[in-house]
Amino acid sequence: MTRSIMRWFLIVPLLAATLVFPYAARAAAPPANIPFAVVTTTSQVADLVRMTAGDRASVTGLMGEGVDPHTYKLTRSDVAKLAAADIVFYSGLLLEGKIIDALTRMGGSGKPVHAVADRLDPARLLTPDGFDGNADPHVWMDVPLWITALNLVRDRLIEFDPAGADRYRENAAGYAAKLARLDAYAKETLAGIPERSRVLVTAHDAFNYLGRAYGLEVRGIQGISTESEAGLREIEGLVDLLVDRKIGAVFIETSVSERNIRALIDGAAARGHRVTIGGSLYSDAMGTPGTYEGTYVGMIDHNVTTIAQALGGNPPAQGFEGRLAALAR
């Protein structure tokens, strides 16, 4: 065993202890300082908290651009950030599979830790075949469902910081109104795709909620988790679908390898049917921080506009708010 590995084995118990023990005595107390420190896992959850909390909180997201939450593992830096946080939010429904246990233990120790999607109405969740009875965690793809998650974040912030209640209600209401307009844009834009072309083929099953909300048939090569392997039978079945229904475009994802998508294109070409990449979609992570696509609104706008354009719709070139870079036609 090398010296660096030995040092890591010595550090881990100390870091674990910092995650478990200090919170019980202060968890119920309101924040001592404003802005208080919030740590989130995914960028989508970070967006909800920032839009609701405003300047009353400093929000740090652990998972940035292009990061796959299904396979994410905590680093020593992450552990330090979690230890210093006043309150923690994560997505839940097993999305952050490899770190759920650590987050659950932290919450059990007294620190306020909230899984946003775990609190959604089970009747509104999708439970696909082959996922052992667990719900699909990609709930942010359904904008009205994400508005419900926004309201849950609002309520948890009010519980934690009652002095900011009026600000949280005002911020959440304003953001919910904007998301309602985004939802209307998505409905109108995706409805413009010809009916025979309303098939969305992507690298993994991250878009089922989007399909349900906006009337698309969604097919992913991999399962809901990117840790599942795509078999030859699945790829051959999707090639059959593309050829038989004359689907001309498939989509890659910013946080998932495009290897299997390339296999679909090659398979269809071998059977005389040309398929192109319709664009790159944001699935488990948003765009670059500081850009429009690095916001939840920009993420959904980009996805909806890209899908509509590639599948034969006629969306505005620069999307919902005129802030997208014009997509190549």
Coordinates of C-alpha atoms in Angstrom, one line a residue:
M1 CA 0.0 0.0 0.0
T2 CA 1.5 3.4 -1.0
R3 CA 1.9 6.3 1.4
S4 CA -0.8 8.3 -0.5
I5 CA -3.3 5.5 -0.2
M6 CA -2.6 5.0 3.5
R7 CA -3.1 8.7 4.0
W8 CA -6.5 8.5 2.2
F9 CA -7.6 5.7 4.4
L10 CA -6.7 7.8 7.5
I11 CA -8.5 10.9 6.1
V12 CA -11.8 9.2 5.1
P13 CA -12.9 8.4 8.7
L14 CA -12.1 11.9 9.8
L15 CA -14.1 13.3 6.9
A16 CA -17.0 11.0 7.6
A17 CA -17.0 12.1 11.2
T18 CA -17.3 15.7 10.1
L19 CA -20.4 14.7 8.1
V20 CA -22.1 12.9 10.9
F21 CA -21.6 14.5 14.3
P22 CA -21.8 18.3 14.5
Y23 CA -25.4 19.0 13.4
A24 CA -27.8 17.7 15.9
A25 CA -27.3 20.6 18.3
R26 CA -27.8 23.3 15.6
A27 CA -30.0 21.7 12.9
A28 CA -33.3 23.2 14.2
A29 CA -31.8 26.7 14.7
P30 CA -32.3 29.4 12.0
P31 CA -29.2 30.4 10.1
A32 CA -26.8 32.6 12.1
N33 CA -25.6 34.4 9.0
I34 CA -27.0 35.7 5.8
P35 CA -26.2 34.6 3.2
F36 CA -26.2 31.1 4.6
A37 CA -24.5 28.2 2.8
V38 CA -26.4 25.8 0.6
V39 CA -24.9 22.8 -1.2
T40 CA -26.7 20.9 -3.9
T41 CA -25.8 17.9 -6.0
T42 CA -27.1 18.6 -9.6
S43 CA -27.1 21.8 -11.4
Q44 CA -30.9 21.6 -11.9
V45 CA -31.5 21.6 -8.2
A46 CA -28.9 24.4 -7.7
D47 CA -31.0 26.5 -10.1
L48 CA -34.2 25.9 -8.1
V49 CA -32.5 27.0 -4.9
R50 CA -30.8 30.0 -6.4
M51 CA -34.0 31.3 -8.0
T52 CA -35.9 30.8 -4.8
A53 CA -33.4 31.9 -2.2
G54 CA -32.0 34.9 -4.1
D55 CA -29.4 36.8 -2.1
R56 CA -30.3 35.1 1.2
A57 CA -28.2 32.1 0.3
S58 CA -24.9 31.2 -1.3
V59 CA -25.5 28.1 -3.4
T60 CA -22.7 25.7 -4.4
G61 CA -23.5 22.8 -6.8
L62 CA -21.2 19.7 -6.6
M63 CA -22.0 18.5 -10.2
G64 CA -21.2 20.8 -13.0
E65 CA -21.3 20.8 -16.8
G66 CA -21.3 17.4 -18.5
V67 CA -21.3 15.5 -15.2
D68 CA -23.2 12.2 -15.0
P69 CA -25.0 12.1 -11.6
H70 CA -25.7 8.3 -11.9
T71 CA -22.0 7.5 -11.5
Y72 CA -20.8 10.5 -9.5
K73 CA -18.6 9.9 -6.5
L74 CA -17.8 12.3 -3.7
T75 CA -14.3 13.9 -3.7
R76 CA -12.6 15.1 -0.6
S77 CA -13.4 18.6 -1.7
D78 CA -17.1 17.7 -1.9
V79 CA -17.0 16.3 1.6
A80 CA -15.6 19.5 2.9
K81 CA -18.3 21.5 1.2
L82 CA -21.0 19.3 2.6
A83 CA -19.5 19.6 6.1
A84 CA -19.6 23.4 5.9
A85 CA -23.1 23.7 4.4
D86 CA -26.0 24.9 6.5
I87 CA -28.5 23.0 4.4
V88 CA -28.3 20.5 1.6
F89 CA -30.6 19.7 -1.3
Y90 CA -30.3 16.8 -3.8
S91 CA -32.5 15.5 -6.5
G92 CA -33.3 12.0 -5.2
L93 CA -35.2 9.0 -6.6
L94 CA -31.8 7.3 -6.7
L95 CA -30.5 9.7 -9.4
E96 CA -27.3 10.2 -7.4
G97 CA -26.9 6.5 -6.8
K98 CA -23.4 6.3 -5.6
I99 CA -23.7 9.0 -2.9
I100 CA -27.3 8.5 -1.7
D101 CA -26.1 6.6 1.4
A102 CA -23.7 9.4 2.4
L103 CA -26.5 12.0 2.0
T104 CA -29.0 9.9 3.9
R105 CA -26.6 9.4 6.8
M106 CA -25.9 13.1 6.9
G107 CA -29.6 13.9 7.1
G108 CA -30.0 11.3 9.9
S109 CA -27.4 13.1 11.9
G110 CA -29.5 16.2 12.2
K111 CA -28.3 18.4 9.3
P112 CA -31.2 19.6 7.1
V113 CA -30.9 17.4 4.0
H114 CA -33.7 17.3 1.4
A115 CA -34.3 15.1 -1.6
V116 CA -36.5 17.3 -3.8
A117 CA -37.9 14.6 -6.1
D118 CA -38.6 12.1 -3.3
R119 CA -41.3 14.5 -2.0
L120 CA -43.3 14.6 -5.3
D121 CA -46.7 12.9 -5.6
P122 CA -46.0 9.2 -6.5
A123 CA -49.0 9.3 -8.8
R124 CA -47.2 11.8 -11.1
L125 CA -44.0 9.7 -11.3
L126 CA -43.1 7.2 -14.1
T127 CA -42.1 3.7 -13.1
P128 CA -40.7 2.0 -16.2
D129 CA -40.3 -1.7 -16.7
G130 CA -36.9 -3.1 -15.8
F131 CA -36.1 -0.5 -13.1
D132 CA -37.0 -2.8 -10.1
G133 CA -40.1 -0.8 -9.3
N134 CA -38.2 2.4 -8.8
A135 CA -39.4 5.7 -10.3
D136 CA -37.6 7.4 -13.2
P137 CA -35.6 10.2 -11.5
H138 CA -35.4 12.6 -14.5
V139 CA -38.4 14.6 -13.3
W140 CA -37.1 18.0 -14.4
M141 CA -37.9 17.2 -18.0
D142 CA -41.6 17.8 -17.2
V143 CA -41.8 21.5 -16.5
P144 CA -45.1 21.5 -14.5
L145 CA -43.6 18.7 -12.3
W146 CA -40.5 20.8 -11.8
I147 CA -42.7 23.7 -10.7
T148 CA -44.0 21.4 -7.9
A149 CA -40.3 20.7 -7.0
L150 CA -39.8 24.5 -6.9
N151 CA -42.6 24.9 -4.4
L152 CA -41.1 22.1 -2.3
V153 CA -37.8 23.9 -2.2
R154 CA -39.6 27.1 -1.2
D155 CA -41.3 25.4 1.7
R156 CA -38.1 23.8 3.0
L157 CA -36.3 27.2 2.9
I158 CA -39.1 28.8 4.8
E159 CA -38.8 26.1 7.4
F160 CA -35.1 26.6 7.7
D161 CA -35.1 30.4 7.5
P162 CA -38.5 31.8 8.6
A163 CA -37.3 35.4 8.5
G164 CA -36.9 35.0 4.7
A165 CA -40.4 33.6 4.1
D166 CA -41.9 36.5 2.2
R167 CA -38.8 36.7 -0.1
Y168 CA -39.0 33.0 -0.8
R169 CA -42.7 33.1 -1.6
E170 CA -42.2 36.1 -3.9
N171 CA -39.2 34.6 -5.7
A172 CA -40.8 31.2 -6.2
A173 CA -44.0 32.8 -7.5
G174 CA -42.2 34.8 -10.1
Y175 CA -40.1 31.9 -11.2
A176 CA -43.1 29.6 -11.4
A177 CA -44.8 32.1 -13.7
K178 CA -41.8 32.1 -16.0
L179 CA -41.7 28.3 -16.0
A180 CA -45.4 28.2 -16.9
R181 CA -44.6 30.3 -20.0
L182 CA -41.8 27.9 -20.8
D183 CA -44.2 25.0 -20.6
A184 CA -46.6 26.7 -23.0
Y185 CA -43.7 27.3 -25.4
A186 CA -42.6 23.6 -25.2
K187 CA -46.2 22.4 -25.9
E188 CA -46.6 24.7 -28.9
T189 CA -43.2 24.1 -30.4
L190 CA -43.2 20.3 -30.1
A191 CA -46.7 20.1 -31.4
G192 CA -45.4 21.5 -34.7
I193 CA -43.4 18.3 -35.4
P194 CA -45.2 16.1 -38.0
E195 CA -47.0 13.3 -36.2
R196 CA -45.0 10.5 -38.0
S197 CA -41.8 12.1 -36.9
R198 CA -42.6 12.5 -33.2
V199 CA -40.0 10.0 -32.1
L200 CA -37.1 11.0 -29.9
V201 CA -34.2 8.6 -29.9
T202 CA -31.4 9.4 -27.4
A203 CA -28.4 7.7 -25.7
H204 CA -30.3 6.8 -22.5
D205 CA -33.8 7.0 -21.1
A206 CA -33.6 10.5 -19.6
F207 CA -36.5 12.0 -21.6
N208 CA -39.5 10.0 -20.7
Y209 CA -41.1 12.8 -18.6
L210 CA -40.6 15.2 -21.5
G211 CA -42.2 12.7 -23.9
R212 CA -45.2 12.3 -21.6
A213 CA -45.6 16.0 -21.1
Y214 CA -45.3 17.0 -24.7
G215 CA -46.5 14.1 -26.8
L216 CA -43.3 12.4 -28.0
E217 CA -42.5 8.8 -28.2
V218 CA -39.1 8.4 -26.5
R219 CA -36.6 5.6 -27.0
G220 CA -33.3 5.4 -25.2
I221 CA -30.5 3.0 -26.1
Q222 CA -29.5 2.6 -22.5
G223 CA -31.8 2.4 -19.5
I224 CA -32.6 5.1 -17.1
S225 CA -29.2 4.8 -15.5
T226 CA -26.1 5.3 -17.6
E227 CA -24.6 2.4 -15.7
S228 CA -26.8 0.0 -17.7
E229 CA -25.3 -1.5 -20.8
A230 CA -26.8 -1.3 -24.2
G231 CA -27.1 -4.8 -25.8
L232 CA -26.9 -5.7 -29.4
R233 CA -30.6 -6.6 -29.4
E234 CA -31.6 -3.1 -28.2
I235 CA -29.5 -1.4 -30.9
E236 CA -30.8 -3.6 -33.6
G237 CA -34.4 -2.9 -32.5
L238 CA -33.8 0.8 -32.6
V239 CA -32.3 0.5 -36.1
D240 CA -35.4 -1.3 -37.2
L241 CA -37.5 1.6 -35.7
L242 CA -35.5 4.2 -37.5
V243 CA -35.6 2.4 -40.9
D244 CA -39.3 1.3 -40.7
R245 CA -40.6 4.8 -39.7
K246 CA -38.1 6.8 -41.7
I247 CA -36.9 8.7 -38.7
G248 CA -34.1 11.0 -39.9
A249 CA -32.4 12.2 -36.7
V250 CA -31.2 10.9 -33.4
F251 CA -29.7 12.9 -30.5
I252 CA -26.6 12.7 -28.4
E253 CA -26.4 14.0 -24.8
T254 CA -23.9 16.3 -23.2
S255 CA -23.2 14.0 -20.3
V256 CA -23.3 10.5 -22.0
S257 CA -20.9 8.9 -24.5
E258 CA -22.2 9.1 -28.1
R259 CA -20.7 5.7 -29.0
N260 CA -24.0 3.9 -29.1
I261 CA -25.7 6.7 -31.1
R262 CA -23.0 6.3 -33.7
A263 CA -23.8 2.6 -33.8
L264 CA -27.4 3.4 -34.6
I265 CA -26.4 5.7 -37.5
D266 CA -24.0 3.1 -38.9
G267 CA -26.6 0.4 -38.6
A268 CA -29.3 2.4 -40.4
A269 CA -26.8 3.3 -43.1
A270 CA -26.0 -0.3 -43.7
R271 CA -29.7 -0.8 -44.5
G272 CA -29.8 2.2 -46.9
H273 CA -31.4 4.7 -44.5
R274 CA -29.6 8.0 -43.7
V275 CA -29.8 9.2 -40.1
T276 CA -28.1 12.3 -38.8
I277 CA -27.3 13.6 -35.4
G278 CA -30.1 16.1 -34.8
G279 CA -28.1 17.9 -32.0
S280 CA -26.8 17.5 -28.5
L281 CA -29.3 17.6 -25.7
Y282 CA -28.9 18.4 -22.1
S283 CA -30.1 15.4 -20.0
D284 CA -28.5 14.9 -16.6
A285 CA -26.6 18.1 -16.5
M286 CA -27.2 21.7 -17.7
G287 CA -24.9 23.8 -19.9
T288 CA -21.8 25.9 -19.0
P289 CA -22.3 28.0 -15.8
G290 CA -22.8 31.6 -16.6
T291 CA -24.5 30.9 -20.0
Y292 CA -28.2 30.8 -20.9
E293 CA -28.0 27.1 -21.4
G294 CA -26.4 26.8 -17.9
T295 CA -29.8 27.7 -16.5
Y296 CA -32.8 25.4 -16.2
V297 CA -34.9 27.6 -18.5
G298 CA -32.1 27.7 -21.1
M299 CA -31.6 23.9 -20.8
I300 CA -35.2 23.1 -21.6
D301 CA -35.4 25.8 -24.2
H302 CA -32.4 24.4 -26.0
N303 CA -33.7 20.8 -25.8
V304 CA -37.2 21.7 -27.1
T305 CA -36.0 24.0 -29.9
T306 CA -33.3 21.5 -31.0
I307 CA -35.7 18.5 -31.1
A308 CA -38.4 20.5 -32.9
Q309 CA -36.0 21.7 -35.6
A310 CA -34.4 18.3 -36.2
L311 CA -37.6 16.4 -36.4
G312 CA -39.4 18.7 -38.9
G313 CA -41.0 21.4 -36.7
N314 CA -40.5 25.1 -37.2
P315 CA -39.4 26.6 -33.9
P316 CA -38.1 30.2 -33.6
A317 CA -34.4 30.1 -34.5
Q318 CA -33.3 31.5 -31.1
G319 CA -35.9 29.8 -29.0
F320 CA -38.2 30.7 -26.1
E321 CA -36.6 34.0 -25.1
G322 CA -34.6 34.8 -28.2
R323 CA -31.4 33.9 -26.2
L324 CA -30.3 30.7 -27.9
A325 CA -27.5 30.9 -30.4
A326 CA -29.2 30.3 -33.7
L327 CA -29.2 26.6 -34.4
A328 CA -27.7 25.4 -37.7
R329 CA -30.4 24.5 -40.2

